[in-house]
Amino acid sequence: MARRKFIIANWKMNGSLELVQTMSQTLRDKIKLNHPPCQVVLCCPDPYFSELQKALQGSLIQIGAQHIHHKESGAFTGEISVLMLKDLKIPYCIVGHSERRSHFAETDDMVHTKTQLLVQHDIHPVICIGETLEQRQAGIHEETVIMQMVKALQKIQHQDWPKVILAYEPVWAIGTGKTATPEQANEMHSVIRKQLHNLTAPEIADKVPILYGGSANGANAKELLSKPEIDGLLIGGASLKPQEFLSMVMAV
Ligand code: PGA
Protein backbone atom coordinates (compact mmCIF):
# COMPACT_ATOMS: atom_id res chain seq x y z
CA MET A 1 0.00 0.00 0.00
CA ALA A 2 1.58 3.26 -1.13
CA ARG A 3 1.32 5.89 1.55
CA ARG A 4 2.14 9.58 1.42
CA LYS A 5 5.68 10.32 2.58
CA PHE A 6 6.59 13.22 4.86
CA ILE A 7 9.77 14.96 5.85
CA ILE A 8 8.94 17.23 8.77
CA ALA A 9 11.32 19.67 10.42
CA ASN A 10 10.94 20.45 14.10
CA TRP A 11 13.05 23.51 14.80
CA LYS A 12 12.07 23.45 18.48
CA MET A 13 13.12 26.71 20.20
CA ASN A 14 15.77 27.41 17.59
CA GLY A 15 16.04 29.49 14.47
CA SER A 16 16.21 33.10 13.35
CA LEU A 17 15.10 35.30 10.50
CA GLU A 18 18.34 34.32 8.84
CA LEU A 19 17.48 30.61 9.05
CA VAL A 20 14.02 31.34 7.64
CA GLN A 21 15.67 32.87 4.59
CA THR A 22 18.51 30.38 4.06
CA MET A 23 16.27 27.35 4.61
CA SER A 24 13.59 28.63 2.24
CA GLN A 25 16.14 29.52 -0.39
CA THR A 26 17.88 26.15 -0.16
CA LEU A 27 14.67 24.11 -0.36
CA ARG A 28 12.50 26.08 -2.76
CA ASP A 29 14.24 25.63 -6.08
CA LYS A 30 15.35 22.07 -5.53
CA ILE A 31 11.97 20.91 -4.37
CA LYS A 32 10.28 22.56 -7.31
CA LEU A 33 12.73 21.10 -9.77
CA ASN A 34 12.74 17.59 -8.45
CA HIS A 35 9.10 17.09 -7.43
CA PRO A 36 10.07 14.87 -4.51
CA PRO A 37 7.58 12.15 -3.67
CA CYS A 38 7.09 13.61 -0.22
CA GLN A 39 5.44 16.49 1.58
CA VAL A 40 7.97 18.76 3.27
CA VAL A 41 6.72 20.58 6.38
CA LEU A 42 8.68 23.11 8.44
CA CYS A 43 7.52 23.41 12.06
CA CYS A 44 9.12 26.67 13.11
CA PRO A 45 8.62 28.67 16.31
CA ASP A 46 5.41 30.74 16.23
CA PRO A 47 7.05 34.18 15.79
CA TYR A 48 8.45 33.09 12.42
CA PHE A 49 5.19 31.85 10.86
CA SER A 50 4.56 34.95 8.76
CA GLU A 51 8.10 35.39 7.50
CA LEU A 52 8.33 31.72 6.63
CA GLN A 53 4.98 31.85 4.85
CA LYS A 54 6.21 34.78 2.78
CA ALA A 55 9.50 33.08 2.01
CA LEU A 56 7.78 29.85 0.91
CA GLN A 57 4.93 31.43 -1.03
CA GLY A 58 4.23 29.57 -4.26
CA SER A 59 6.33 26.55 -3.23
CA LEU A 60 5.17 23.04 -2.34
CA ILE A 61 6.58 23.31 1.17
CA GLN A 62 4.13 23.65 4.06
CA ILE A 63 4.37 25.15 7.52
CA GLY A 64 3.53 23.55 10.84
CA ALA A 65 3.27 24.61 14.46
CA GLN A 66 4.93 22.79 17.35
CA HIS A 67 2.17 23.22 19.89
CA ILE A 68 -1.32 24.53 20.67
CA HIS A 69 -3.20 25.00 23.92
CA HIS A 70 -6.01 22.55 24.66
CA LYS A 71 -8.60 25.34 24.85
CA GLU A 72 -9.68 27.42 21.87
CA SER A 73 -9.25 30.82 23.53
CA GLY A 74 -9.11 32.54 26.88
CA ALA A 75 -6.86 33.87 29.62
CA PHE A 76 -3.84 31.65 28.98
CA THR A 77 -0.92 34.05 28.79
CA GLY A 78 1.77 32.95 26.39
CA GLU A 79 -0.22 30.19 24.69
CA ILE A 80 -1.41 29.87 21.12
CA SER A 81 -4.72 28.46 19.91
CA VAL A 82 -5.91 26.19 17.15
CA LEU A 83 -8.05 29.09 15.91
CA MET A 84 -4.91 31.15 15.33
CA LEU A 85 -3.37 28.36 13.28
CA LYS A 86 -6.56 28.19 11.27
CA ASP A 87 -6.59 31.96 10.84
CA LEU A 88 -3.01 31.87 9.55
CA LYS A 89 -3.70 28.83 7.35
CA ILE A 90 -1.08 26.69 9.09
CA PRO A 91 -2.00 23.15 8.01
CA TYR A 92 0.09 20.99 10.41
CA CYS A 93 0.77 20.91 14.14
CA ILE A 94 2.91 18.62 16.31
CA VAL A 95 1.10 17.20 19.35
CA GLY A 96 2.41 15.27 22.32
CA HIS A 97 6.11 15.73 21.65
CA SER A 98 8.07 14.12 24.48
CA GLU A 99 9.59 17.50 25.36
CA ARG A 100 6.07 18.90 25.84
CA ARG A 101 5.12 15.84 27.86
CA SER A 102 8.17 16.02 30.14
CA HIS A 103 8.83 19.79 30.46
CA PHE A 104 5.28 21.12 30.19
CA ALA A 105 3.30 18.29 31.76
CA GLU A 106 1.32 17.53 28.62
CA THR A 107 -0.82 14.50 29.47
CA ASP A 108 -2.39 11.85 27.24
CA ASP A 109 -5.75 13.53 27.91
CA MET A 110 -4.44 16.86 26.63
CA VAL A 111 -2.93 15.16 23.60
CA HIS A 112 -6.35 13.66 22.93
CA THR A 113 -8.13 17.03 23.30
CA LYS A 114 -5.60 18.81 21.08
CA THR A 115 -5.84 16.09 18.44
CA GLN A 116 -9.63 16.51 18.41
CA LEU A 117 -9.37 20.30 18.16
CA LEU A 118 -6.91 20.10 15.29
CA VAL A 119 -8.88 17.64 13.17
CA GLN A 120 -12.10 19.55 13.81
CA HIS A 121 -10.40 22.60 12.32
CA ASP A 122 -8.91 20.64 9.41
CA ILE A 123 -5.32 20.83 10.65
CA HIS A 124 -3.17 17.70 10.49
CA PRO A 125 -2.01 16.61 13.95
CA VAL A 126 1.47 15.06 13.93
CA ILE A 127 1.01 12.92 17.03
CA CYS A 128 4.26 11.93 18.76
CA ILE A 129 4.44 8.68 20.70
CA GLY A 130 7.48 6.96 22.15
CA GLU A 131 8.93 5.13 25.11
CA THR A 132 11.69 6.12 27.53
CA LEU A 133 14.85 4.08 27.91
CA GLU A 134 13.59 2.69 31.22
CA GLN A 135 10.36 1.54 29.58
CA ARG A 136 12.30 -0.17 26.79
CA GLN A 137 14.64 -1.85 29.25
CA ALA A 138 11.64 -3.03 31.27
CA GLY A 139 10.19 -4.55 28.10
CA ILE A 140 7.08 -2.37 28.16
CA HIS A 141 7.96 -0.20 25.14
CA GLU A 142 5.27 -1.62 22.88
CA GLU A 143 2.43 -1.30 25.34
CA THR A 144 3.57 2.23 26.29
CA VAL A 145 3.51 3.41 22.70
CA ILE A 146 0.22 1.67 21.94
CA MET A 147 -1.41 3.19 25.01
CA GLN A 148 -0.30 6.71 24.00
CA MET A 149 -1.64 6.18 20.51
CA VAL A 150 -4.97 4.70 21.57
CA LYS A 151 -5.56 7.53 24.04
CA ALA A 152 -4.73 10.19 21.45
CA LEU A 153 -6.96 8.68 18.79
CA GLN A 154 -9.95 7.52 20.82
CA LYS A 155 -13.30 8.67 19.45
CA ILE A 156 -11.75 9.98 16.28
CA GLN A 157 -14.44 10.35 13.63
CA HIS A 158 -14.36 8.36 10.42
CA GLN A 159 -13.86 11.46 8.24
CA ASP A 160 -10.96 12.70 10.38
CA TRP A 161 -8.68 9.68 10.06
CA PRO A 162 -7.07 10.85 6.80
CA LYS A 163 -5.81 13.97 8.61
CA VAL A 164 -3.83 11.96 11.17
CA ILE A 165 -0.05 11.55 11.04
CA LEU A 166 1.82 9.54 13.67
CA ALA A 167 5.46 9.95 14.63
CA TYR A 168 7.25 7.22 16.57
CA GLU A 169 9.93 9.01 18.56
CA PRO A 170 11.71 6.88 21.16
CA VAL A 171 12.56 9.37 23.92
CA TRP A 172 16.04 7.86 24.34
CA ALA A 173 16.82 8.69 20.71
CA ILE A 174 15.76 12.35 20.70
CA GLY A 175 18.70 14.72 20.54
CA THR A 176 21.02 12.05 21.89
CA GLY A 177 22.75 10.91 18.71
CA LYS A 178 21.42 7.39 19.49
CA THR A 179 19.11 6.54 16.60
CA ALA A 180 16.86 3.52 16.84
CA THR A 181 18.19 1.03 14.30
CA PRO A 182 16.11 0.92 11.13
CA GLU A 183 15.05 -2.58 12.21
CA GLN A 184 13.97 -1.43 15.69
CA ALA A 185 11.99 1.44 14.18
CA ASN A 186 10.43 -0.74 11.48
CA GLU A 187 9.41 -3.30 14.10
CA MET A 188 7.69 -0.70 16.28
CA HIS A 189 6.00 0.83 13.25
CA SER A 190 4.58 -2.61 12.41
CA VAL A 191 3.23 -2.92 15.96
CA ILE A 192 1.63 0.53 15.63
CA ARG A 193 0.15 -0.34 12.23
CA LYS A 194 -1.31 -3.56 13.64
CA GLN A 195 -2.93 -1.61 16.45
CA LEU A 196 -4.34 0.90 13.97
CA HIS A 197 -6.14 -2.03 12.39
CA ASN A 198 -7.85 -2.65 15.74
CA LEU A 199 -9.05 0.96 15.81
CA THR A 200 -10.44 1.45 12.34
CA ALA A 201 -11.16 -0.15 8.99
CA PRO A 202 -8.15 -1.70 7.22
CA GLU A 203 -8.29 0.64 4.23
CA ILE A 204 -8.13 3.63 6.61
CA ALA A 205 -5.52 2.13 8.94
CA ASP A 206 -3.23 1.32 6.03
CA LYS A 207 -3.18 4.94 4.90
CA VAL A 208 -2.05 6.58 8.16
CA PRO A 209 1.56 7.71 7.72
CA ILE A 210 3.93 6.67 10.52
CA LEU A 211 7.11 8.75 10.68
CA TYR A 212 10.26 8.04 12.65
CA GLY A 213 11.98 10.67 14.77
CA GLY A 214 15.05 10.62 17.00
CA SER A 215 18.55 11.60 15.85
CA ALA A 216 17.66 11.14 12.20
CA ASN A 217 20.28 12.87 10.07
CA GLY A 218 21.83 13.08 6.63
CA ALA A 219 23.87 9.95 7.24
CA ASN A 220 21.10 7.60 8.36
CA ALA A 221 18.03 8.98 6.54
CA LYS A 222 18.31 6.77 3.49
CA GLU A 223 18.54 3.55 5.45
CA LEU A 224 15.67 4.50 7.76
CA LEU A 225 13.51 5.50 4.80
CA SER A 226 14.28 2.25 2.98
CA LYS A 227 12.22 0.34 5.56
CA PRO A 228 8.72 -0.48 4.34
CA GLU A 229 6.95 0.71 7.49
CA ILE A 230 8.79 4.05 7.77
CA ASP A 231 6.78 6.67 5.90
CA GLY A 232 9.00 9.64 6.62
CA LEU A 233 10.99 11.45 9.28
CA LEU A 234 10.41 14.03 12.00
CA ILE A 235 13.72 15.81 12.29
CA GLY A 236 15.02 18.02 15.08
CA GLY A 237 18.72 18.96 15.13
CA ALA A 238 19.44 18.13 11.49
CA SER A 239 16.50 20.26 10.35
CA LEU A 240 18.42 23.40 11.33
CA LYS A 241 21.10 22.74 8.71
CA PRO A 242 19.69 23.60 5.27
CA GLN A 243 21.99 21.41 3.18
CA GLU A 244 21.69 18.40 5.46
CA PHE A 245 17.93 18.78 5.67
CA LEU A 246 17.70 19.05 1.88
CA SER A 247 19.72 15.84 1.55
CA MET A 248 17.17 14.11 3.79
CA VAL A 249 14.32 15.30 1.61
CA MET A 250 16.17 13.99 -1.41
CA ALA A 251 16.71 10.65 0.33
CA VAL A 252 12.99 9.84 0.14
P1 PGA B 1 16.29 15.11 16.99
O1 PGA B 1 14.82 15.53 17.45
O2 PGA B 1 16.25 14.84 15.51
O3 PGA B 1 17.15 16.30 17.33
O4 PGA B 1 16.67 13.89 17.77
C1 PGA B 1 13.69 14.89 16.89
C2 PGA B 1 12.45 15.46 17.53
O5 PGA B 1 12.48 15.79 18.72
O6 PGA B 1 11.41 15.60 16.87
Short mmCIF file of N, CA and C and ligand atoms in Angstrom, two decimals, residues 10 12 97 169 173-175 214-215 234-237, ligand 1:
data_model
loop_
_atom_site.label_atom_id
_atom_site.label_comp_id
_atom_site.label_asym_id
_atom_site.label_seq_id
_atom_site.Cartn_x
_atom_site.Cartn_y
_atom_site.Cartn_z
N ASN A 10 11.36 19.91 12.82
CA ASN A 10 10.94 20.45 14.10
C ASN A 10 12.09 21.31 14.62
N LYS A 12 12.13 23.25 17.03
CA LYS A 12 12.07 23.45 18.48
C LYS A 12 12.27 24.94 18.79
N HIS A 97 4.66 15.96 21.72
CA HIS A 97 6.11 15.73 21.65
C HIS A 97 6.62 15.40 23.05
N GLU A 169 8.69 8.36 18.13
CA GLU A 169 9.93 9.01 18.56
C GLU A 169 10.36 8.42 19.91
N ALA A 173 16.13 8.40 21.97
CA ALA A 173 16.82 8.69 20.71
C ALA A 173 16.77 10.17 20.35
N ILE A 174 15.96 10.95 21.08
CA ILE A 174 15.76 12.35 20.70
C ILE A 174 16.91 13.21 21.18
N GLY A 175 17.60 13.79 20.21
CA GLY A 175 18.70 14.72 20.54
C GLY A 175 19.89 14.07 21.20
N GLY A 214 14.07 10.89 15.94
CA GLY A 214 15.05 10.62 17.00
C GLY A 214 16.43 10.47 16.40
N SER A 215 17.19 11.59 16.39
CA SER A 215 18.55 11.60 15.85
C SER A 215 18.62 11.13 14.40
N LEU A 234 10.60 12.79 11.25
CA LEU A 234 10.41 14.03 12.00
C LEU A 234 11.80 14.37 12.54
N ILE A 235 12.29 15.53 12.12
CA ILE A 235 13.72 15.81 12.29
C ILE A 235 13.94 17.04 13.15
N GLY A 236 14.71 16.90 14.21
CA GLY A 236 15.02 18.02 15.08
C GLY A 236 16.33 18.68 14.66
N GLY A 237 17.41 18.31 15.32
CA GLY A 237 18.72 18.96 15.13
C GLY A 237 19.12 19.13 13.67
P1 PGA B 1 16.29 15.11 16.99
O1 PGA B 1 14.82 15.53 17.45
O2 PGA B 1 16.25 14.84 15.51
O3 PGA B 1 17.15 16.30 17.33
O4 PGA B 1 16.67 13.89 17.77
C1 PGA B 1 13.69 14.89 16.89
C2 PGA B 1 12.45 15.46 17.53
O5 PGA B 1 12.48 15.79 18.72
O6 PGA B 1 11.41 15.60 16.87
#
